[in-house]
Coordinates of C-alpha atoms in Angstrom, one line a residue:
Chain E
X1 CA 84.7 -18.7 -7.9
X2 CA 83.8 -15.9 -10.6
X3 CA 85.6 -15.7 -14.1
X4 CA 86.6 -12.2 -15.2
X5 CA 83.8 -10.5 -17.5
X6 CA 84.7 -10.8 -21.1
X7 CA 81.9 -8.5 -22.1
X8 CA 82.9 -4.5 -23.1
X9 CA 79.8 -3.0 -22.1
X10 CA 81.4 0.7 -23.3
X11 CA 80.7 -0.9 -26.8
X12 CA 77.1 -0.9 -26.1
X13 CA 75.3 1.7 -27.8
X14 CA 73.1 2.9 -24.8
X15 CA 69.9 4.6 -25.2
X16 CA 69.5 7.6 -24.2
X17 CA 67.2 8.7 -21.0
X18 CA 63.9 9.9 -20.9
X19 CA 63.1 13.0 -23.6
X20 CA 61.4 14.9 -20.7
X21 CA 62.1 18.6 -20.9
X22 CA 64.7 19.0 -18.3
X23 CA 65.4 22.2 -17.2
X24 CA 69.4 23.5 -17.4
X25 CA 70.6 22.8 -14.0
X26 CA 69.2 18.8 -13.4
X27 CA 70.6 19.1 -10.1
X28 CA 70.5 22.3 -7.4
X29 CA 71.9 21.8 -4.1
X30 CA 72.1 25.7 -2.4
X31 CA 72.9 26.1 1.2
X32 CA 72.6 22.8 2.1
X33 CA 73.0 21.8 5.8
X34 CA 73.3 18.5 7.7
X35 CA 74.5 17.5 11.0
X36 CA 73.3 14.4 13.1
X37 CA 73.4 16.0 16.4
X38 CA 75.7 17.7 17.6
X39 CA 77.9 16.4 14.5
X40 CA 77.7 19.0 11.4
X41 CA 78.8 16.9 8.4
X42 CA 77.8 19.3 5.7
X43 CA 78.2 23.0 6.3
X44 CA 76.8 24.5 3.8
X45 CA 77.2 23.4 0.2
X46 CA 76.6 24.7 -2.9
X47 CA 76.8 22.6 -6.0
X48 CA 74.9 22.6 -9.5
X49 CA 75.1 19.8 -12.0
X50 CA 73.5 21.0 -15.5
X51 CA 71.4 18.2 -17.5
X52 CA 73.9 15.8 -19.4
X53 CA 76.8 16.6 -16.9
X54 CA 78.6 14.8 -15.3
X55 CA 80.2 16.0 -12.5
X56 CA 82.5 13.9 -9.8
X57 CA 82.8 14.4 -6.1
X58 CA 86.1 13.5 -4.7
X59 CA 87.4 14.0 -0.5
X60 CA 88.8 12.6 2.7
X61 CA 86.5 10.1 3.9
X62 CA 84.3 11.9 7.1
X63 CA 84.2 14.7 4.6
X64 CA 80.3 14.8 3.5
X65 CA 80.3 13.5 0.4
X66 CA 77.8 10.2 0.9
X67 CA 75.7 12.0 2.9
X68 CA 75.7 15.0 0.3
X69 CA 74.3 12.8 -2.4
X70 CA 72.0 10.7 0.1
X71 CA 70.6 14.4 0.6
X72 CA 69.9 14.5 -3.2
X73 CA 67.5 12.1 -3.0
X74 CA 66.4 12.5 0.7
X75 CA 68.0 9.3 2.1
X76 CA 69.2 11.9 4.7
X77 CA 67.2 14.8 5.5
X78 CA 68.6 18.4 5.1
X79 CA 68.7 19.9 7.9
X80 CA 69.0 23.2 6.2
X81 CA 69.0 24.6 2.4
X82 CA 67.7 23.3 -0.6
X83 CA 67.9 20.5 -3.1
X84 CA 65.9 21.0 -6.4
X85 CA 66.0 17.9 -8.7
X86 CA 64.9 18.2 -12.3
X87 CA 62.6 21.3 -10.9
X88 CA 61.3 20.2 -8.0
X89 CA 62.0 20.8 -4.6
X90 CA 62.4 18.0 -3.3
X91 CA 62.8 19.7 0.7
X92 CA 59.4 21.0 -0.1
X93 CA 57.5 19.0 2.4
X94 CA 54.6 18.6 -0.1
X95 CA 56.5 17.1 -2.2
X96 CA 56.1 13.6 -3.9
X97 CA 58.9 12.0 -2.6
X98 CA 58.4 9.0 -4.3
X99 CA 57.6 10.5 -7.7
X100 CA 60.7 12.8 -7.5
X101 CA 62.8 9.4 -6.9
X102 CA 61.8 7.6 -9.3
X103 CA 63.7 9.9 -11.9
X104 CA 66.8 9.8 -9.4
X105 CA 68.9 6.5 -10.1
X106 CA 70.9 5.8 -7.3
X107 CA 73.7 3.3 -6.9
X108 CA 74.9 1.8 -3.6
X109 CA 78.8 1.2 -2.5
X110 CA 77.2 -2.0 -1.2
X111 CA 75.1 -2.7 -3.9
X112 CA 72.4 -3.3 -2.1
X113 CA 70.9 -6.0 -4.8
X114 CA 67.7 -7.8 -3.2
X115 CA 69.1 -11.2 -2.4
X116 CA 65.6 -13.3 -2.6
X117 CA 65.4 -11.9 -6.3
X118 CA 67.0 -12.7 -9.6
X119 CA 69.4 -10.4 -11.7
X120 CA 65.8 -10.0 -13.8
X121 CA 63.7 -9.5 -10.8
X122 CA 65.9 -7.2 -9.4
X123 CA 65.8 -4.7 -12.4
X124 CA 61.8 -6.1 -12.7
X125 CA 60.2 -5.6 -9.4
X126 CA 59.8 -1.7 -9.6
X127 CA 59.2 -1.2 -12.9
X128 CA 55.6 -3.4 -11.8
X129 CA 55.4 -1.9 -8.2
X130 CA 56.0 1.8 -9.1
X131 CA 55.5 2.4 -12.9
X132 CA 53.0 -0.5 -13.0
X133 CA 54.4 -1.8 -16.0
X134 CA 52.7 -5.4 -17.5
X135 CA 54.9 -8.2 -17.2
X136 CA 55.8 -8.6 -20.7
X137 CA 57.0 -4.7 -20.6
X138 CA 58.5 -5.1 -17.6
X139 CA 60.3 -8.4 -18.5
X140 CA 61.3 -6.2 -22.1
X141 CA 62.6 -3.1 -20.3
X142 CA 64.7 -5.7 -17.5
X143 CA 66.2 -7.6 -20.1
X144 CA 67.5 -4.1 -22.1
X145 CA 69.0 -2.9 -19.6
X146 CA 70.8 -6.0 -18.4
X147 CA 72.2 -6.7 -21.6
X148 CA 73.3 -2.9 -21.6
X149 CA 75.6 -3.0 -18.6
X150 CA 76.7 -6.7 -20.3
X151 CA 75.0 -9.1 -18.2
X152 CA 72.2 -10.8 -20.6
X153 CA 73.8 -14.3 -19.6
X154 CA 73.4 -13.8 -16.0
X155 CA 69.8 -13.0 -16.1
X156 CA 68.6 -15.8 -13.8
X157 CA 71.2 -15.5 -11.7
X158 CA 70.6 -14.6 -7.5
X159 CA 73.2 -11.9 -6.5
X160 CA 74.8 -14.4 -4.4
X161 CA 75.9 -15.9 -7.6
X162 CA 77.1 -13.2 -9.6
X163 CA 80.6 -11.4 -8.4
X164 CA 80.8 -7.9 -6.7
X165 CA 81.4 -6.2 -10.3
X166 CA 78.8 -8.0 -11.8
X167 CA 76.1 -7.0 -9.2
X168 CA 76.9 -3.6 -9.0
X169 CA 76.1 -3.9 -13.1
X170 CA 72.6 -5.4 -12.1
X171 CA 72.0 -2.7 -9.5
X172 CA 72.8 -0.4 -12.2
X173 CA 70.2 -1.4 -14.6
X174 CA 68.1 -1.5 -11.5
X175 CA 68.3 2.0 -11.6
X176 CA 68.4 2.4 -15.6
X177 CA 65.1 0.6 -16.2
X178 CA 63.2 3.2 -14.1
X179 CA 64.3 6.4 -16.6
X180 CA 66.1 7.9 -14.5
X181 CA 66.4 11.9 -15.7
X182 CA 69.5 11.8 -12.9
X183 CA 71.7 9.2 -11.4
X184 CA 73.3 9.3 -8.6
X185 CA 77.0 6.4 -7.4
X186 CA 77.9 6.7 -4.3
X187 CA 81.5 5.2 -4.3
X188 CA 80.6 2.7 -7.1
X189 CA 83.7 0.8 -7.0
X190 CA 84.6 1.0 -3.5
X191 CA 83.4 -2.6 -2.6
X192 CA 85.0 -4.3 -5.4
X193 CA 88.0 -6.3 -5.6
X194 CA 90.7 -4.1 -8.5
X195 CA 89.9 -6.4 -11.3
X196 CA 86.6 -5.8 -10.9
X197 CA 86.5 -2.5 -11.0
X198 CA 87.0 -1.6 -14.6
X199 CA 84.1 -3.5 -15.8
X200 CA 81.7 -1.6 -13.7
X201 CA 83.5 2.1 -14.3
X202 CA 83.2 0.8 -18.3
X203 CA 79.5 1.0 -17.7
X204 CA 79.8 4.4 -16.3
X205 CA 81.4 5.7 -18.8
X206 CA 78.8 4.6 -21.8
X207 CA 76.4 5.9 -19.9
X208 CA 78.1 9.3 -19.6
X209 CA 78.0 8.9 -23.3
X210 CA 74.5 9.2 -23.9
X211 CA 74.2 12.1 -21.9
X212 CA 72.8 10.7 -18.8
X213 CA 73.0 13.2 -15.9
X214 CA 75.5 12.0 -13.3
X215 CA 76.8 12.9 -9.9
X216 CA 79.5 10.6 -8.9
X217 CA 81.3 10.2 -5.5
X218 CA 84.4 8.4 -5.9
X219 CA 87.8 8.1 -5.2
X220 CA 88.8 6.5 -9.0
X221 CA 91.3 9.8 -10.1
X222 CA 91.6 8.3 -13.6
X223 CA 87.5 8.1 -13.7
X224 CA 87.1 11.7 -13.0
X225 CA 89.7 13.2 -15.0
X226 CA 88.2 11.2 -18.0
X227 CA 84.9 11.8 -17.5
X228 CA 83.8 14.6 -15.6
X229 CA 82.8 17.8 -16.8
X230 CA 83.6 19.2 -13.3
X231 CA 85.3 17.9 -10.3
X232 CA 84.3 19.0 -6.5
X233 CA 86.7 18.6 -3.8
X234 CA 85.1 18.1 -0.5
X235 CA 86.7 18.3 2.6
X236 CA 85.1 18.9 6.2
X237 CA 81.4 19.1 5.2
X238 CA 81.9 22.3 2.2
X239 CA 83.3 21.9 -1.3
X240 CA 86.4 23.1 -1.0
X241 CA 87.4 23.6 -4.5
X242 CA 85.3 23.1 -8.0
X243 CA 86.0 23.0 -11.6
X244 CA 87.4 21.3 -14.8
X245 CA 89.2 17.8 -14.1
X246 CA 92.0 19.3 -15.6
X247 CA 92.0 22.2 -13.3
X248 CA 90.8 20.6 -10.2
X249 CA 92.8 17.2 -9.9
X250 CA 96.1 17.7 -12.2
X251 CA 96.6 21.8 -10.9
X252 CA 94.5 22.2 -7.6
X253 CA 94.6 25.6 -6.0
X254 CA 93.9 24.7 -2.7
X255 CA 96.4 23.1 0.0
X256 CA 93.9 20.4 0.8
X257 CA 93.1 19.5 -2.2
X258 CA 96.7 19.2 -2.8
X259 CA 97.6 17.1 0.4
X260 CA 94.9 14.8 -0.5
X261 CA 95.2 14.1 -4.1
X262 CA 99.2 13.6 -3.6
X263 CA 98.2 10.6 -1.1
X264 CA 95.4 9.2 -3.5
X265 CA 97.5 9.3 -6.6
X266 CA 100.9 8.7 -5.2
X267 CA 99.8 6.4 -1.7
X268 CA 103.1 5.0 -1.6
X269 CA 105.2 7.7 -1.1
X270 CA 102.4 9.7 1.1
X271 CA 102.7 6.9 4.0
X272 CA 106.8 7.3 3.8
X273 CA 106.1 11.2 4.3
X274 CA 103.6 10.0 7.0
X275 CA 106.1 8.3 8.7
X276 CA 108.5 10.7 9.2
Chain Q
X1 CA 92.5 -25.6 31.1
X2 CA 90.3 -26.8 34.1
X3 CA 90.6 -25.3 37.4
X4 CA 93.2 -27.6 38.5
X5 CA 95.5 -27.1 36.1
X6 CA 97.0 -24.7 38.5
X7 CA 100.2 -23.6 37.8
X8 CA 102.2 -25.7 41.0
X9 CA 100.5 -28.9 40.4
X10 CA 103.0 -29.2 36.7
X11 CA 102.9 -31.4 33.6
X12 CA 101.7 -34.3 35.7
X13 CA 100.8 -32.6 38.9
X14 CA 100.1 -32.9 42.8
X15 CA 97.8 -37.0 41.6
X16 CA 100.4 -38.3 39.6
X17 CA 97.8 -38.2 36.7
X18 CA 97.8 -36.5 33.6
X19 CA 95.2 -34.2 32.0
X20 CA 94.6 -37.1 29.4
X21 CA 94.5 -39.5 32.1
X22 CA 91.9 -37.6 34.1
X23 CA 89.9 -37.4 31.8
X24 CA 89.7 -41.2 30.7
X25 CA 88.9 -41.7 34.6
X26 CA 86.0 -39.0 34.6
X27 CA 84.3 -40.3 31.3
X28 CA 84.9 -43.9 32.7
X29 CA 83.0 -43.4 35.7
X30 CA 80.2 -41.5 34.1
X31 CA 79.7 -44.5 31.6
X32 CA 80.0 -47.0 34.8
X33 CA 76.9 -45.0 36.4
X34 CA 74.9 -44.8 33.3
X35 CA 74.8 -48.6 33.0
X36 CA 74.5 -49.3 36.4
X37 CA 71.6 -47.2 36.8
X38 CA 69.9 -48.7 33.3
X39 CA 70.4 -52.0 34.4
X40 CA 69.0 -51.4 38.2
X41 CA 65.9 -49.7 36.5
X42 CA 65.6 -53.2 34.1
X43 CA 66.3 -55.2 37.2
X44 CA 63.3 -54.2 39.1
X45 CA 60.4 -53.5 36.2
X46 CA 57.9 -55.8 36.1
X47 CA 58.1 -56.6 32.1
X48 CA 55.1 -58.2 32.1
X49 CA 52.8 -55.5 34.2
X50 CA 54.6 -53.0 31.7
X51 CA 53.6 -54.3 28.7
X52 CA 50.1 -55.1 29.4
X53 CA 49.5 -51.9 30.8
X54 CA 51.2 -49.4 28.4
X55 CA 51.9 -51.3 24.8
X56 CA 48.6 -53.3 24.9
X57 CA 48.1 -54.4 21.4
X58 CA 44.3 -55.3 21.6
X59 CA 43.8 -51.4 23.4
X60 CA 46.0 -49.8 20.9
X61 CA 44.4 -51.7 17.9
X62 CA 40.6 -50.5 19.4
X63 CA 42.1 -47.0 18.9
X64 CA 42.2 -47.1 15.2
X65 CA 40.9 -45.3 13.2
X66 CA 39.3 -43.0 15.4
X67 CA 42.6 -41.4 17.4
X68 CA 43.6 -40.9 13.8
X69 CA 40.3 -39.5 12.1
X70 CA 39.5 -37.9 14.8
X71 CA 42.1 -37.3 17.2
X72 CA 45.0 -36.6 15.1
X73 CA 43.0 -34.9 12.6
X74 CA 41.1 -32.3 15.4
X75 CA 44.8 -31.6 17.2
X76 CA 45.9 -30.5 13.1
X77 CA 42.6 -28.6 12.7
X78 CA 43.2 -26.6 16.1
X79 CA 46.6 -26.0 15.3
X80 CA 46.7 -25.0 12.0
X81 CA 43.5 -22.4 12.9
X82 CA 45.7 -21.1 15.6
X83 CA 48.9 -20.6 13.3
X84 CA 47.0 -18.5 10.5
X85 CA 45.8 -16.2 13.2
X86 CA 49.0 -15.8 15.0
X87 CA 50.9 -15.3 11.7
X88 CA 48.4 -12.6 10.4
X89 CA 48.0 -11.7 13.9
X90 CA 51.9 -11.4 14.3
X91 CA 52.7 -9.8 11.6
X92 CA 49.9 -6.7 11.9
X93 CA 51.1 -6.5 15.6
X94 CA 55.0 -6.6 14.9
X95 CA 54.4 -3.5 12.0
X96 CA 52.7 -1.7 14.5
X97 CA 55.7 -2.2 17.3
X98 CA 58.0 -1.0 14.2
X99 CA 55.9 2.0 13.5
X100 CA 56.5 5.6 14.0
X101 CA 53.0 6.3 14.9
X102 CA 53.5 6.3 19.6
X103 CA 49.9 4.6 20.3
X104 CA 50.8 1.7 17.7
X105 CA 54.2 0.9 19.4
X106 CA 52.2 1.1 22.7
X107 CA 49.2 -0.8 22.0
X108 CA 51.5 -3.1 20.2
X109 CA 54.1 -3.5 23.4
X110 CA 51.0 -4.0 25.4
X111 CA 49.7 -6.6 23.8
X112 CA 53.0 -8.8 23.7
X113 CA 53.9 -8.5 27.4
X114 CA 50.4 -9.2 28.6
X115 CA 50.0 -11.8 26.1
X116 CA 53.5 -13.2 26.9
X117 CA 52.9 -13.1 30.1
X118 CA 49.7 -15.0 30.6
X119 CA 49.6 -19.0 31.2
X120 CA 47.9 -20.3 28.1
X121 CA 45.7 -22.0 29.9
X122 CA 43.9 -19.0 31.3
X123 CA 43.5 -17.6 27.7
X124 CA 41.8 -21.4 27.0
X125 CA 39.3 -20.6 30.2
X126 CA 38.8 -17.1 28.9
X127 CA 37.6 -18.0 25.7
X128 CA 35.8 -20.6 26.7
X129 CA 33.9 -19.1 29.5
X130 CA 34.8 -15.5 29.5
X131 CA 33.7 -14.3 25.8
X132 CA 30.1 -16.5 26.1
X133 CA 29.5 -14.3 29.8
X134 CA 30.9 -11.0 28.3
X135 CA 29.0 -11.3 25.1
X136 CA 25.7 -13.0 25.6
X137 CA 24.4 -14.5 22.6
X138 CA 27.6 -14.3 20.7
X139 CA 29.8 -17.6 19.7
X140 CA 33.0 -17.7 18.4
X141 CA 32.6 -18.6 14.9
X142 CA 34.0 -21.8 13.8
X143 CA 32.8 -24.0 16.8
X144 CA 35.3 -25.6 19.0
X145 CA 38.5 -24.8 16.1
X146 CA 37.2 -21.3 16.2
X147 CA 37.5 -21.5 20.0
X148 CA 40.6 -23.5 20.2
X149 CA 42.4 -21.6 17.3
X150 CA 41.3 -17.9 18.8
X151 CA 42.9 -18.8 22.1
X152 CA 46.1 -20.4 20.6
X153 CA 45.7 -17.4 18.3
X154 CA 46.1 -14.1 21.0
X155 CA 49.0 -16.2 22.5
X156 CA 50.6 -17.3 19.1
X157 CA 50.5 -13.5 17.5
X158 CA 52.3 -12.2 20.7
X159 CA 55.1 -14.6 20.0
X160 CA 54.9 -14.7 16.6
X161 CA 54.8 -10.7 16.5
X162 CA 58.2 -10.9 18.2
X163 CA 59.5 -13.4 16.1
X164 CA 58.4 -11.5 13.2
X165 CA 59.7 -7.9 14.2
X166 CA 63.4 -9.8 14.5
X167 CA 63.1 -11.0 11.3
X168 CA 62.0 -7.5 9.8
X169 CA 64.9 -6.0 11.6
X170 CA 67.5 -8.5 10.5
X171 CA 67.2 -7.3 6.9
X172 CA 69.7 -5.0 6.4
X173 CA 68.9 -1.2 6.2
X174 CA 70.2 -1.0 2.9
X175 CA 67.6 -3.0 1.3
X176 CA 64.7 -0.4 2.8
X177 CA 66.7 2.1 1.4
X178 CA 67.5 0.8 -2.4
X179 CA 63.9 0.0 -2.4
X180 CA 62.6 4.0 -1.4
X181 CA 65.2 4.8 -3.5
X182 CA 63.7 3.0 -6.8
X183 CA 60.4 4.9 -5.4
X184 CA 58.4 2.7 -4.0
X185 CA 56.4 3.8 -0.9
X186 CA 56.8 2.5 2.6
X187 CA 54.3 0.4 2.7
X188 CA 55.4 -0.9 -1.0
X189 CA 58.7 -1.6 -0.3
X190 CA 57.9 -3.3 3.0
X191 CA 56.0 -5.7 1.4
X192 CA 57.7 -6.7 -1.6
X193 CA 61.5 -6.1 -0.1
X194 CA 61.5 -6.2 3.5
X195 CA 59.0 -9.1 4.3
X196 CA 59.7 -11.4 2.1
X197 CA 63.5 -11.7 3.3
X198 CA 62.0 -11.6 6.8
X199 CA 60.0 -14.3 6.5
X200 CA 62.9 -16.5 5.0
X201 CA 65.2 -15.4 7.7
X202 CA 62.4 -16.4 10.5
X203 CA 61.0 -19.6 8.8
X204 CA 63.1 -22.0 11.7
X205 CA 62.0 -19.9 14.7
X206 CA 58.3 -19.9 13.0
X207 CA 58.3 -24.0 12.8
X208 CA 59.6 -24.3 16.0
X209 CA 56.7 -22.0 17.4
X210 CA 54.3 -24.2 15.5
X211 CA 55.6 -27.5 16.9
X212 CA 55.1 -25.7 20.3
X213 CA 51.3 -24.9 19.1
X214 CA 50.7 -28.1 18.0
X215 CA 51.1 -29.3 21.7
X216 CA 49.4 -26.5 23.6
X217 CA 46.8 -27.1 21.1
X218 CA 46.3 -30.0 23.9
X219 CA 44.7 -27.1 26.1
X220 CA 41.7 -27.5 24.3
X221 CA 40.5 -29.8 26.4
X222 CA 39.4 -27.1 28.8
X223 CA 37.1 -25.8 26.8
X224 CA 34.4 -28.6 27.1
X225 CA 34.2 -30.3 24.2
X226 CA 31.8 -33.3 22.2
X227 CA 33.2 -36.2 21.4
X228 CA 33.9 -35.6 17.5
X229 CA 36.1 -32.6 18.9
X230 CA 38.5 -34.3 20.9
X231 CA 42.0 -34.1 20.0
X232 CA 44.9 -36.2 20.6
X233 CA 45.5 -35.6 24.2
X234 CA 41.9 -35.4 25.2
X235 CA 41.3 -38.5 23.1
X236 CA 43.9 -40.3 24.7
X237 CA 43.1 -39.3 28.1
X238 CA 39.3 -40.5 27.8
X239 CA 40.1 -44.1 26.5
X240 CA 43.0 -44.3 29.2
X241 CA 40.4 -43.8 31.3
X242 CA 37.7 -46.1 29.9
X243 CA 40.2 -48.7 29.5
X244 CA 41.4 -48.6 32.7
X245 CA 45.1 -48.9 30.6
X246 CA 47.9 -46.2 29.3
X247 CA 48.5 -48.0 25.9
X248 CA 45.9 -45.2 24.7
X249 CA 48.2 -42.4 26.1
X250 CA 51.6 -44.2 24.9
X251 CA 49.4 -43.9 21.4
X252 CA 48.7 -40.4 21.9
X253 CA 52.2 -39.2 22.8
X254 CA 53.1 -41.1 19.4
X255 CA 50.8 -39.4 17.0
X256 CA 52.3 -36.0 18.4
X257 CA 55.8 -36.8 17.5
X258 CA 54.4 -37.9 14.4
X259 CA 53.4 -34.2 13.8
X260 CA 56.8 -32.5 15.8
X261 CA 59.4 -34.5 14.8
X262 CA 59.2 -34.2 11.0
X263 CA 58.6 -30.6 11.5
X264 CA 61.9 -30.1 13.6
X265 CA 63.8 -32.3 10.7
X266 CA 61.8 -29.4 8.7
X267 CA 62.9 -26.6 10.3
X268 CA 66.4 -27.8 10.8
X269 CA 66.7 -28.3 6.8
X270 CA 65.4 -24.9 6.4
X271 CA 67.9 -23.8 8.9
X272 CA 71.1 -25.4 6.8
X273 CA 69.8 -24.6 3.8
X274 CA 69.4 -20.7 5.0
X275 CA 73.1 -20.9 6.0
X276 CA 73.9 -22.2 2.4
X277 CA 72.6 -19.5 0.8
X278 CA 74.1 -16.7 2.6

């Protein structure tokens, strides 16, 4: 149905984001609380992501970590704590919601590309609905940041013609073409059938590159330990652990962590100790 | 399979027939009654009385082309009045059922069950008479299609509104939120995100509610009407009567299906083609 991607998008030199003076810590989550009900997912977290990091959140599934970063950019609402993105506080209840999101990328485990659109539409449509950007600039701006995650050829294309990998690369220039100061994936790859997923964590990876500010949830090992700065471990709604990839994922300190990464890495021999 | 394949009566049970065999006899007989009962019905028509009386060429000639500029045209005018303001109707009423605001859900639940729930026909007499009495002076702008298409109208946008709200809620919750997400407002992404896939995803209910329109547009002929007003029904009725013949009827009933039948073709299209696409 879909050919493999020959393009390298990595190669791409990206632009970088938006000069605008960020302050030190891009992201600021402190005490942050959720629960939906009865049902506390997050208990508390604590996490900080400085401007230009990148900074990967890996758990259990059920521990918190999609519902931390839809608390980034207010998807959920906290039920306690606070989230300060690029300096503002975005719990603040005056607070422009929609002009703090518009420097938060965020990127969908389901891609969620807007089917009645093209690939060029898709990246287009907020660009003229929220930055009120001309056509021409608008068209200009899409067509960058197509060709930037390697998908110039598809631009006419509806996203039920392009592949999983190739519309998660669309919703990412989605994102890109608003200049984002912070992006936020939330299990990128998850969706995606193996061979697909390289294309997409290629495009990740260029855009760590240039400095972009990233928090990542995702369960790709190799991904983090390549390009996070720091790794969190979630595990029943806290962070459980935090540091260097190196630290976290090859030499973790905690018994959880340890449980967990031995069945990610090694899932083979986790269900024969299961079985016993 | 059938209750009488039960579990004593074996391969080729208690009749001595098989399932295969049954059911040869069952479609049999049903074939055997349809023709006997089309051929009693031929048998004792009188051909002649019938043709005279409802496919009268010199009546149904006399019609043109007034049942068409006139008729035909009136029951498209009515109808296509009424649509507009159920669609805009609809569509104001089915946001406000979605809202979070509690008196727009209300009013808007309100107006669909009472709406709903009324015979059209009493909607017809209430324009007609009701608004003139309550408002003394006042017309409905827009003559007899402002009358006709109000009335079809307040019925249509309680359906429609229904219809709509379905549609609004079939698109997945992911799109509302990659749309906030990008920064758009509410009201922004709704309209550029949300609707639009609504709309595709309602356009076969939405005909089908306009081929229903286009025959209660028929209603019309409650309101009291001059004769450049008359619609199809109306139209057909009056020369029926005139003529002391139902070619003019037979006419009528055509030049609806004329309207309905390409439209369910239409909507049915739409329907396949929606089912491509996904």
């Amino acid at each position: 149905m879909t050919k493999p991607d020959k393009t390298k998008p990595d190669k791409t030199k990206l632009d970088s984001a938006p000069q605008d003076d960020v302050p030190v810590s891009a992201i600021d989550i402190s005490g942050l609380r959720k629960a939906f009900g009865a049902n506390e997912v997050l208990r508390g977290i604590d996490l900080r992501v400085g401007a230009g990091e990148v900074v990967c959140v890996i758990g259990p599934s059920g521990s918190g970590k999609s519902t931390l970063l839809r608390c980034v950019n207010l998807l959920e609402e906290p039920s306690a704590g606070t989230v300060r993105v690029a300096g503002a506080e975005i719990t603040d209840p005056d607070v422009d919601i929609d002009a703090v999101r518009r420097r938060i990328g965020m990127v969908f485990q389901s891609f969620n590309l807007f089917p009645h659109l093209t690939a060029v539409g898709n990246v287009e449509i907020a660009q003229r609905k929220v930055l009120r950007r001309g056509r021409a600039e608008a068209r200009r701006v899409a067509l960058e940041n197509l060709e930037r995650v390697g998908l110039a050829d598809k631009v006419g294309a509806y996203p039920a013609q392009l592949s999983g990998g190739q519309r998660q690369r669309v919703a990412i220039a989605r994102a890109l073409a608003m200049g984002p100061s912070v992006m936020l994936f939330d299990e990128p790859t998850s969706a995606l059938d193996p061979e697909l997923v390289g294309d997409v964590l290629g495009v990740m990876r260029g855009l760590a590159e240039t400095g972009m500010t990233m928090l990542v949830v995702t369960h790709e090992m190799g991904f983090a330990r390549e390009v996070a700065d720091r790794v969190a471990f979630m595990d029943g709604g806290l962070v459980v652990e935090e540091g260097p990839p190196a630290r976290v994922i090859d030499d973790p300190s905690h018994e959880r962590t340890r449980t967990f990464l031995s069945r990610v890495l090694d899932p083979a021999a986790a269900r024969v100790g299961e079985g016993e | 399979m059938t209750a009488e394949a039960e579990p004593e009566a074996g391969p080729a049970g208690a009749g001595g027939l098989s399932r295969r065999r049954r059911r040869q006899v069952s479609l049999g007989g049903q074939y055997g009654l349809f023709a006997a009962v089309v051929v009693l019905v031929a048998a004792f028509a009188d051909w002649g009385k019938l043709r005279v009386n409802f496919a009268n060429w010199d009546v149904a000639k006399s019609l043109f082309p007034d049942i068409i500029t006139i008729g035909l045209r009136n029951t498209a005018v009515y109808t296509a009045v009424g649509f507009g303001i159920g669609l805009a109707g609809g569509l104001v009423v089915a946001l406000m059922r979605l809202s979070s605001v509690p008196p727009y859900r209300w009013f808007a639940t309100v107006y669909i069950e009472v709406f709903r729930g009324l015979p059209l026909l009493l909607i017809f007499i209430f324009v007609g008479v009701g608004v003139p009495l309550a408002f003394p002076g006042t017309n409905v702008p827009g003559g007899a299609a402002g009358q006709a298409g109000l009335a079809l109208g307040l019925a249509a946008t309680a359906y429609l509104a229904e219809t709509i709200r379905a549609g609004i809620e079939a698109v997945p919750r992911g799109q509302m939120e990659a749309a906030r997400s990008l920064g758009m407002s509410y009201p922004t992404a709704m309209r550029s995100i949300v609707i639009p896939q609504a709309f595709r995803i309602v356009i076969p209910p939405l005909t089908n509610q306009l081929v229903l329109l286009c025959k209660d547009s028929s209603l019309v002929l409650f309101l009291g009407i001059t004769l450049e007003q008359r619609e199809l029904t109306k139209f057909g009725r009056d020369l029926a009567g005139d003529e002391g013949n139902t070619t003019p009827i037979i006419v009528a009933g055509i030049c609806y299906l004329l309207i309905t039948i390409p439209l369910s073709l239409l909507a049915r299209r739409l329907e396949a083609r929606q089912r491509e696409a996904r």
